[in-house]
Amino acid sequence: MNIKKRWYIKADYEEAIKMLAVTGLTFAFKRKPILDDVSFTLTDGQITGLVAPNGTGKTTLLRLLCGLLPVGQAHVLVNGIDQRQKHTQFLKQLFFLESSSNLYPDLTVQDHLLYVKRVWQSPVDIGETVASLGMQSYAKTRIKRLSLGMKQHALLAMYIVSNAQTMLIDEPLNGLDPSSIQQFEAMFRQLREEGKTLLVSSHQMDSVGRVCDQVFFLKNQKLDALPNDGQDMMAEYTTRFLTEAS
Ligand SMILES: Nc1ncnc2c1ncn2[C@@H]1O[C@H](COP(=O)(O)OP(=O)(O)O)[C@@H](O)[C@H]1O
Ligand SMILES: [Mg+2]
């Protein structure tokens, strides 16, 4: 085989593994089962919504994916890197910060962004990110002086600055005003255009319908994947969770 041919194969392979792949994920808290032998693949340049009623296991799934909870015998790979085998390298491929309550109260927004930029060795410009989210007036303010919506913006800015391939985002739209929701949706679309892989939990079904390429409904410890063909996502939610199952 000549070298050129080998290069092509390597390029194809790298293209193929640029994604999040999960096989055989089962998890329970004591007697409460959360996931039962769940497998899925998220390709790059795709936004997947994660939808289920409160207390079903959305946050637990996101924690499992980045190794904050033990995955047991399951395989979780990002860009072909196994969570259990090359943990540090694996973590650099993704970004997850559960909620704005995890931000440091005495540090400023900019401090958080500088920290993320350094640790994730990211080329993303902090000033541009701050401007694109309209955060200039509070970039140098400590987290403890910010409103919930401002903290949500700071959190999203951290995701953008991380430049991570896979972004696990837990209920980013909670508590946002309609114009901020639009702004966040635009950011998600931009990240998708850059080829990022987004898994976003949300209860905002109209938003899910506008931005997601597919939706994972978490029900009975399984993920029910639904491609977004423009259907009414609230009706899909109602069918699964509000109508009594026979
Ligand atoms: N650390 C924990 N220990 C025991 N049970 C937990 C823990 N974290 C979450 N749970 C339970 O697991 C279930 C799923 O929680 P969670 O993943 O936070 O749901 P969601 O994010 O969908 O609202 C809930 O019943 C919750 O009480
Ligand atoms: Mg949750």
mmCIF file of C-alpha atoms and ligand atoms in Angstrom:
data_model
loop_
_atom_site.group_PDB
_atom_site.id
_atom_site.type_symbol
_atom_site.label_atom_id
_atom_site.label_comp_id
_atom_site.label_asym_id
_atom_site.label_seq_id
_atom_site.Cartn_x
_atom_site.Cartn_y
_atom_site.Cartn_z
ATOM 1 C CA MET A 1 0.000 0.000 0.000
ATOM 2 C CA ASN A 2 1.511 3.361 -0.920
ATOM 3 C CA ILE A 3 1.773 6.176 1.616
ATOM 4 C CA LYS A 4 -0.795 8.363 -0.098
ATOM 5 C CA LYS A 5 -3.368 5.609 0.102
ATOM 6 C CA ARG A 6 -2.597 5.074 3.806
ATOM 7 C CA TRP A 7 -3.118 8.783 4.428
ATOM 8 C CA TYR A 8 -6.515 8.668 2.835
ATOM 9 C CA ILE A 9 -7.512 5.753 5.021
ATOM 10 C CA LYS A 10 -6.270 7.557 8.153
ATOM 11 C CA ALA A 11 -8.187 10.706 7.200
ATOM 12 C CA ASP A 12 -11.358 8.678 6.613
ATOM 13 C CA TYR A 13 -10.905 6.937 9.949
ATOM 14 C CA GLU A 14 -10.400 10.203 11.832
ATOM 15 C CA GLU A 15 -13.468 11.635 10.149
ATOM 16 C CA ALA A 16 -15.485 8.600 11.139
ATOM 17 C CA ILE A 17 -14.536 8.656 14.835
ATOM 18 C CA LYS A 18 -15.136 12.367 15.387
ATOM 19 C CA MET A 19 -18.156 11.804 17.565
ATOM 20 C CA LEU A 20 -19.549 10.551 20.833
ATOM 21 C CA ALA A 21 -20.193 6.803 20.921
ATOM 22 C CA VAL A 22 -21.831 5.042 23.861
ATOM 23 C CA THR A 23 -22.321 1.279 24.134
ATOM 24 C CA GLY A 24 -24.130 -0.718 26.798
ATOM 25 C CA LEU A 25 -24.668 1.975 29.434
ATOM 26 C CA THR A 26 -26.614 0.769 32.464
ATOM 27 C CA PHE A 27 -26.906 2.769 35.689
ATOM 28 C CA ALA A 28 -28.940 2.812 38.892
ATOM 29 C CA PHE A 29 -28.875 4.742 42.164
ATOM 30 C CA LYS A 30 -29.349 2.094 44.854
ATOM 31 C CA ARG A 31 -32.776 0.752 43.914
ATOM 32 C CA LYS A 32 -33.663 3.446 41.384
ATOM 33 C CA PRO A 33 -32.839 2.317 37.830
ATOM 34 C CA ILE A 34 -31.904 5.209 35.533
ATOM 35 C CA LEU A 35 -30.503 3.643 32.344
ATOM 36 C CA ASP A 36 -30.837 0.116 30.980
ATOM 37 C CA ASP A 37 -28.299 -0.974 28.364
ATOM 38 C CA VAL A 38 -28.357 2.296 26.447
ATOM 39 C CA SER A 39 -26.289 2.693 23.270
ATOM 40 C CA PHE A 40 -26.130 5.622 20.874
ATOM 41 C CA THR A 41 -23.849 7.597 18.602
ATOM 42 C CA LEU A 42 -23.799 11.344 18.115
ATOM 43 C CA THR A 43 -22.072 12.544 14.973
ATOM 44 C CA ASP A 44 -20.357 15.888 14.713
ATOM 45 C CA GLY A 45 -22.279 18.887 13.492
ATOM 46 C CA GLN A 46 -25.444 17.688 15.157
ATOM 47 C CA ILE A 47 -27.618 18.998 17.993
ATOM 48 C CA THR A 48 -29.442 16.363 20.019
ATOM 49 C CA GLY A 49 -32.097 17.299 22.552
ATOM 50 C CA LEU A 50 -32.394 15.267 25.771
ATOM 51 C CA VAL A 51 -35.948 15.373 27.047
ATOM 52 C CA ALA A 52 -37.724 13.790 30.032
ATOM 53 C CA PRO A 53 -39.681 14.957 33.090
ATOM 54 C CA ASN A 54 -37.816 16.130 36.190
ATOM 55 C CA GLY A 55 -36.088 13.361 38.105
ATOM 56 C CA THR A 56 -35.891 10.913 35.179
ATOM 57 C CA GLY A 57 -32.112 10.925 34.760
ATOM 58 C CA LYS A 58 -31.059 13.584 32.235
ATOM 59 C CA THR A 59 -28.394 15.099 34.483
ATOM 60 C CA THR A 60 -27.307 11.621 35.557
ATOM 61 C CA LEU A 61 -26.750 10.646 31.898
ATOM 62 C CA LEU A 62 -24.673 13.775 31.258
ATOM 63 C CA ARG A 63 -22.611 13.084 34.405
ATOM 64 C CA LEU A 64 -22.028 9.498 33.300
ATOM 65 C CA LEU A 65 -20.862 10.594 29.849
ATOM 66 C CA CYS A 66 -18.030 12.666 31.271
ATOM 67 C CA GLY A 67 -17.096 10.198 34.012
ATOM 68 C CA LEU A 68 -18.499 12.024 37.040
ATOM 69 C CA LEU A 69 -20.418 8.799 37.753
ATOM 70 C CA PRO A 70 -19.063 5.295 37.077
ATOM 71 C CA VAL A 71 -20.065 3.770 33.717
ATOM 72 C CA GLY A 72 -19.244 0.187 34.738
ATOM 73 C CA GLN A 73 -18.630 -2.037 31.736
ATOM 74 C CA ALA A 74 -20.018 0.475 29.221
ATOM 75 C CA HIS A 75 -17.853 2.104 26.593
ATOM 76 C CA VAL A 76 -17.978 5.863 26.184
ATOM 77 C CA LEU A 77 -15.775 7.250 23.415
ATOM 78 C CA VAL A 78 -15.266 10.760 22.086
ATOM 79 C CA ASN A 79 -13.315 10.998 18.847
ATOM 80 C CA GLY A 80 -12.347 7.369 19.390
ATOM 81 C CA ILE A 81 -10.831 8.066 22.826
ATOM 82 C CA ASP A 82 -12.145 5.815 25.608
ATOM 83 C CA GLN A 83 -13.287 7.530 28.810
ATOM 84 C CA ARG A 84 -11.845 4.763 30.977
ATOM 85 C CA GLN A 85 -8.535 4.298 29.170
ATOM 86 C CA LYS A 86 -7.296 7.821 28.419
ATOM 87 C CA HIS A 87 -9.256 9.881 30.886
ATOM 88 C CA THR A 88 -7.355 13.190 30.656
ATOM 89 C CA GLN A 89 -7.224 13.119 26.858
ATOM 90 C CA PHE A 90 -10.902 12.155 26.823
ATOM 91 C CA LEU A 91 -11.882 15.078 29.075
ATOM 92 C CA LYS A 92 -10.186 17.603 26.779
ATOM 93 C CA GLN A 93 -12.560 16.538 23.996
ATOM 94 C CA LEU A 94 -15.654 17.581 25.892
ATOM 95 C CA PHE A 95 -17.117 20.293 28.066
ATOM 96 C CA PHE A 96 -19.706 19.916 30.812
ATOM 97 C CA LEU A 97 -20.472 22.250 33.684
ATOM 98 C CA GLU A 98 -23.731 21.244 35.242
ATOM 99 C CA SER A 99 -25.178 24.602 36.204
ATOM 100 C CA SER A 100 -24.346 28.209 36.894
ATOM 101 C CA SER A 101 -24.384 27.373 40.617
ATOM 102 C CA ASN A 102 -21.039 25.647 39.948
ATOM 103 C CA LEU A 103 -19.384 28.972 39.046
ATOM 104 C CA TYR A 104 -16.952 30.553 41.541
ATOM 105 C CA PRO A 105 -18.829 33.419 43.278
ATOM 106 C CA ASP A 106 -15.738 35.567 43.884
ATOM 107 C CA LEU A 107 -14.280 35.284 40.396
ATOM 108 C CA THR A 108 -15.384 37.393 37.437
ATOM 109 C CA VAL A 109 -16.871 36.113 34.184
ATOM 110 C CA GLN A 110 -13.587 36.877 32.467
ATOM 111 C CA ASP A 111 -11.626 34.877 35.081
ATOM 112 C CA HIS A 112 -13.763 31.846 34.272
ATOM 113 C CA LEU A 113 -13.239 32.311 30.534
ATOM 114 C CA LEU A 114 -9.474 32.706 30.906
ATOM 115 C CA TYR A 115 -9.360 29.537 32.983
ATOM 116 C CA VAL A 116 -11.294 27.535 30.378
ATOM 117 C CA LYS A 117 -9.239 28.925 27.498
ATOM 118 C CA ARG A 118 -6.022 27.906 29.227
ATOM 119 C CA VAL A 119 -7.064 24.420 30.354
ATOM 120 C CA TRP A 120 -8.707 23.488 27.034
ATOM 121 C CA GLN A 121 -5.847 25.174 25.091
ATOM 122 C CA SER A 122 -8.424 26.918 22.985
ATOM 123 C CA PRO A 123 -7.853 29.412 20.152
ATOM 124 C CA VAL A 124 -11.289 31.023 20.700
ATOM 125 C CA ASP A 125 -11.108 34.765 21.395
ATOM 126 C CA ILE A 126 -12.592 35.704 24.771
ATOM 127 C CA GLY A 127 -13.387 39.302 23.780
ATOM 128 C CA GLU A 128 -15.246 38.171 20.671
ATOM 129 C CA THR A 129 -17.230 35.605 22.648
ATOM 130 C CA VAL A 130 -18.168 38.182 25.293
ATOM 131 C CA ALA A 131 -19.292 40.602 22.567
ATOM 132 C CA SER A 132 -21.242 37.953 20.640
ATOM 133 C CA LEU A 133 -23.291 37.196 23.770
ATOM 134 C CA GLY A 134 -23.709 40.902 24.660
ATOM 135 C CA MET A 135 -21.840 40.445 27.956
ATOM 136 C CA GLN A 136 -19.445 43.405 27.745
ATOM 137 C CA SER A 137 -21.054 45.324 30.627
ATOM 138 C CA TYR A 138 -20.542 42.501 33.130
ATOM 139 C CA ALA A 139 -17.503 40.584 31.867
ATOM 140 C CA LYS A 140 -15.438 41.995 34.731
ATOM 141 C CA THR A 141 -18.121 41.541 37.397
ATOM 142 C CA ARG A 142 -17.909 38.839 40.055
ATOM 143 C CA ILE A 143 -20.335 35.963 39.622
ATOM 144 C CA LYS A 144 -22.045 36.659 42.962
ATOM 145 C CA ARG A 145 -23.217 40.067 41.664
ATOM 146 C CA LEU A 146 -24.931 38.621 38.553
ATOM 147 C CA SER A 147 -28.553 37.698 37.881
ATOM 148 C CA LEU A 148 -29.441 34.099 37.007
ATOM 149 C CA GLY A 149 -29.741 34.983 33.310
ATOM 150 C CA MET A 150 -26.308 36.635 33.323
ATOM 151 C CA LYS A 151 -24.808 33.546 34.958
ATOM 152 C CA GLN A 152 -26.441 31.372 32.290
ATOM 153 C CA HIS A 153 -24.730 33.572 29.689
ATOM 154 C CA ALA A 154 -21.386 33.173 31.500
ATOM 155 C CA LEU A 155 -21.849 29.402 31.448
ATOM 156 C CA LEU A 156 -22.621 29.351 27.717
ATOM 157 C CA ALA A 157 -19.597 31.585 27.080
ATOM 158 C CA MET A 158 -17.447 28.968 28.852
ATOM 159 C CA TYR A 159 -18.735 26.291 26.478
ATOM 160 C CA ILE A 160 -17.947 28.476 23.461
ATOM 161 C CA VAL A 161 -14.475 29.373 24.741
ATOM 162 C CA SER A 162 -13.662 25.708 25.504
ATOM 163 C CA ASN A 163 -13.944 24.909 21.778
ATOM 164 C CA ALA A 164 -14.487 21.281 22.888
ATOM 165 C CA GLN A 165 -15.704 18.851 20.238
ATOM 166 C CA THR A 166 -18.508 17.490 22.406
ATOM 167 C CA MET A 167 -20.638 19.789 24.527
ATOM 168 C CA LEU A 168 -23.006 18.374 27.146
ATOM 169 C CA ILE A 169 -25.350 21.168 28.204
ATOM 170 C CA ASP A 170 -27.839 20.739 31.039
ATOM 171 C CA GLU A 171 -31.008 22.833 30.802
ATOM 172 C CA PRO A 172 -29.268 25.947 29.448
ATOM 173 C CA LEU A 173 -32.527 27.772 28.686
ATOM 174 C CA ASN A 174 -34.041 27.711 32.177
ATOM 175 C CA GLY A 175 -34.895 31.147 33.439
ATOM 176 C CA LEU A 176 -33.965 32.963 30.229
ATOM 177 C CA ASP A 177 -36.052 35.737 28.689
ATOM 178 C CA PRO A 178 -37.321 35.237 25.105
ATOM 179 C CA SER A 179 -34.572 37.330 23.508
ATOM 180 C CA SER A 180 -31.875 35.404 25.399
ATOM 181 C CA ILE A 181 -33.476 32.137 24.303
ATOM 182 C CA GLN A 182 -33.209 33.313 20.689
ATOM 183 C CA GLN A 183 -29.603 34.333 21.272
ATOM 184 C CA PHE A 184 -28.763 30.910 22.785
ATOM 185 C CA GLU A 185 -30.472 29.109 19.910
ATOM 186 C CA ALA A 186 -28.363 31.130 17.447
ATOM 187 C CA MET A 187 -25.226 30.145 19.374
ATOM 188 C CA PHE A 188 -26.156 26.461 19.312
ATOM 189 C CA ARG A 189 -26.674 26.685 15.545
ATOM 190 C CA GLN A 190 -23.302 28.399 15.131
ATOM 191 C CA LEU A 191 -21.573 25.667 17.167
ATOM 192 C CA ARG A 192 -23.277 23.075 14.971
ATOM 193 C CA GLU A 193 -21.950 24.863 11.869
ATOM 194 C CA GLU A 194 -18.473 24.628 13.375
ATOM 195 C CA GLY A 195 -18.972 20.859 13.533
ATOM 196 C CA LYS A 196 -19.458 20.541 17.290
ATOM 197 C CA THR A 197 -21.507 17.730 18.798
ATOM 198 C CA LEU A 198 -24.135 19.057 21.202
ATOM 199 C CA LEU A 199 -26.279 17.101 23.636
ATOM 200 C CA VAL A 200 -28.650 19.574 25.255
ATOM 201 C CA SER A 201 -31.241 18.749 27.898
ATOM 202 C CA SER A 202 -34.285 20.976 27.918
ATOM 203 C CA HIS A 203 -37.951 21.279 28.805
ATOM 204 C CA GLN A 204 -38.510 24.068 26.302
ATOM 205 C CA MET A 205 -40.171 21.961 23.632
ATOM 206 C CA ASP A 206 -40.623 24.819 21.172
ATOM 207 C CA SER A 207 -36.910 25.549 21.361
ATOM 208 C CA VAL A 208 -36.084 21.857 21.024
ATOM 209 C CA GLY A 209 -38.202 21.807 17.857
ATOM 210 C CA ARG A 210 -36.403 24.853 16.440
ATOM 211 C CA VAL A 211 -32.777 23.822 16.998
ATOM 212 C CA CYS A 212 -32.419 20.070 17.488
ATOM 213 C CA ASP A 213 -31.641 17.658 14.658
ATOM 214 C CA GLN A 214 -32.968 14.811 16.777
ATOM 215 C CA VAL A 215 -34.460 14.321 20.224
ATOM 216 C CA PHE A 216 -33.735 11.616 22.787
ATOM 217 C CA PHE A 217 -36.762 11.058 24.993
ATOM 218 C CA LEU A 218 -35.593 9.274 28.159
ATOM 219 C CA LYS A 219 -38.334 6.887 29.237
ATOM 220 C CA ASN A 220 -38.333 3.541 31.037
ATOM 221 C CA GLN A 221 -34.525 3.704 31.283
ATOM 222 C CA LYS A 222 -34.209 3.769 27.470
ATOM 223 C CA LEU A 223 -33.566 6.527 24.941
ATOM 224 C CA ASP A 224 -36.276 6.866 22.327
ATOM 225 C CA ALA A 225 -34.587 8.716 19.431
ATOM 226 C CA LEU A 226 -36.782 10.865 17.205
ATOM 227 C CA PRO A 227 -35.375 12.683 14.154
ATOM 228 C CA ASN A 228 -36.677 16.232 13.925
ATOM 229 C CA ASP A 229 -38.862 16.383 10.817
ATOM 230 C CA GLY A 230 -40.587 19.547 11.914
ATOM 231 C CA GLN A 231 -43.223 17.770 13.981
ATOM 232 C CA ASP A 232 -44.834 19.359 17.056
ATOM 233 C CA MET A 233 -42.360 18.426 19.797
ATOM 234 C CA MET A 234 -44.768 19.349 22.600
ATOM 235 C CA ALA A 235 -47.248 16.848 21.132
ATOM 236 C CA GLU A 236 -44.445 14.250 21.047
ATOM 237 C CA TYR A 237 -43.751 14.997 24.717
ATOM 238 C CA THR A 238 -47.430 14.720 25.600
ATOM 239 C CA THR A 239 -47.759 11.388 23.822
ATOM 240 C CA ARG A 240 -44.843 9.952 25.750
ATOM 241 C CA PHE A 241 -45.146 11.510 29.182
ATOM 242 C CA LEU A 242 -48.566 13.058 29.765
ATOM 243 C CA THR A 243 -50.883 10.520 28.193
ATOM 244 C CA GLU A 244 -51.379 7.420 30.353
ATOM 245 C CA ALA A 245 -49.429 4.630 28.687
ATOM 246 C CA SER A 246 -51.518 1.547 28.130
HETATM 247 N N1 LIG B 1 -26.441 11.368 43.942
HETATM 248 C C1 LIG B 1 -27.626 10.756 43.926
HETATM 249 N N2 LIG B 1 -27.916 9.760 44.788
HETATM 250 C C2 LIG B 1 -29.102 9.113 44.742
HETATM 251 N N3 LIG B 1 -30.085 9.411 43.868
HETATM 252 C C3 LIG B 1 -29.859 10.411 42.995
HETATM 253 C C4 LIG B 1 -28.626 11.136 42.979
HETATM 254 N N4 LIG B 1 -28.688 12.055 41.985
HETATM 255 C C5 LIG B 1 -29.909 11.920 41.427
HETATM 256 N N5 LIG B 1 -30.606 10.943 42.019
HETATM 257 C C6 LIG B 1 -31.959 10.490 41.645
HETATM 258 O O1 LIG B 1 -31.900 10.007 40.323
HETATM 259 C C7 LIG B 1 -33.059 10.406 39.601
HETATM 260 C C8 LIG B 1 -32.638 11.163 38.354
HETATM 261 O O2 LIG B 1 -32.081 12.407 38.722
HETATM 262 P P1 LIG B 1 -31.560 13.459 37.654
HETATM 263 O O3 LIG B 1 -30.595 12.790 36.747
HETATM 264 O O4 LIG B 1 -31.062 14.642 38.409
HETATM 265 O O5 LIG B 1 -32.896 13.791 36.859
HETATM 266 P P2 LIG B 1 -33.213 14.953 35.811
HETATM 267 O O6 LIG B 1 -31.933 15.637 35.481
HETATM 268 O O7 LIG B 1 -33.840 14.253 34.639
HETATM 269 O O8 LIG B 1 -34.183 15.869 36.468
HETATM 270 C C9 LIG B 1 -33.906 11.210 40.580
HETATM 271 O O9 LIG B 1 -34.882 10.354 41.116
HETATM 272 C C10 LIG B 1 -32.937 11.636 41.638
HETATM 273 O O10 LIG B 1 -33.569 11.750 42.878
HETATM 274 MG MG MG B 2 -31.392 17.597 35.777
#
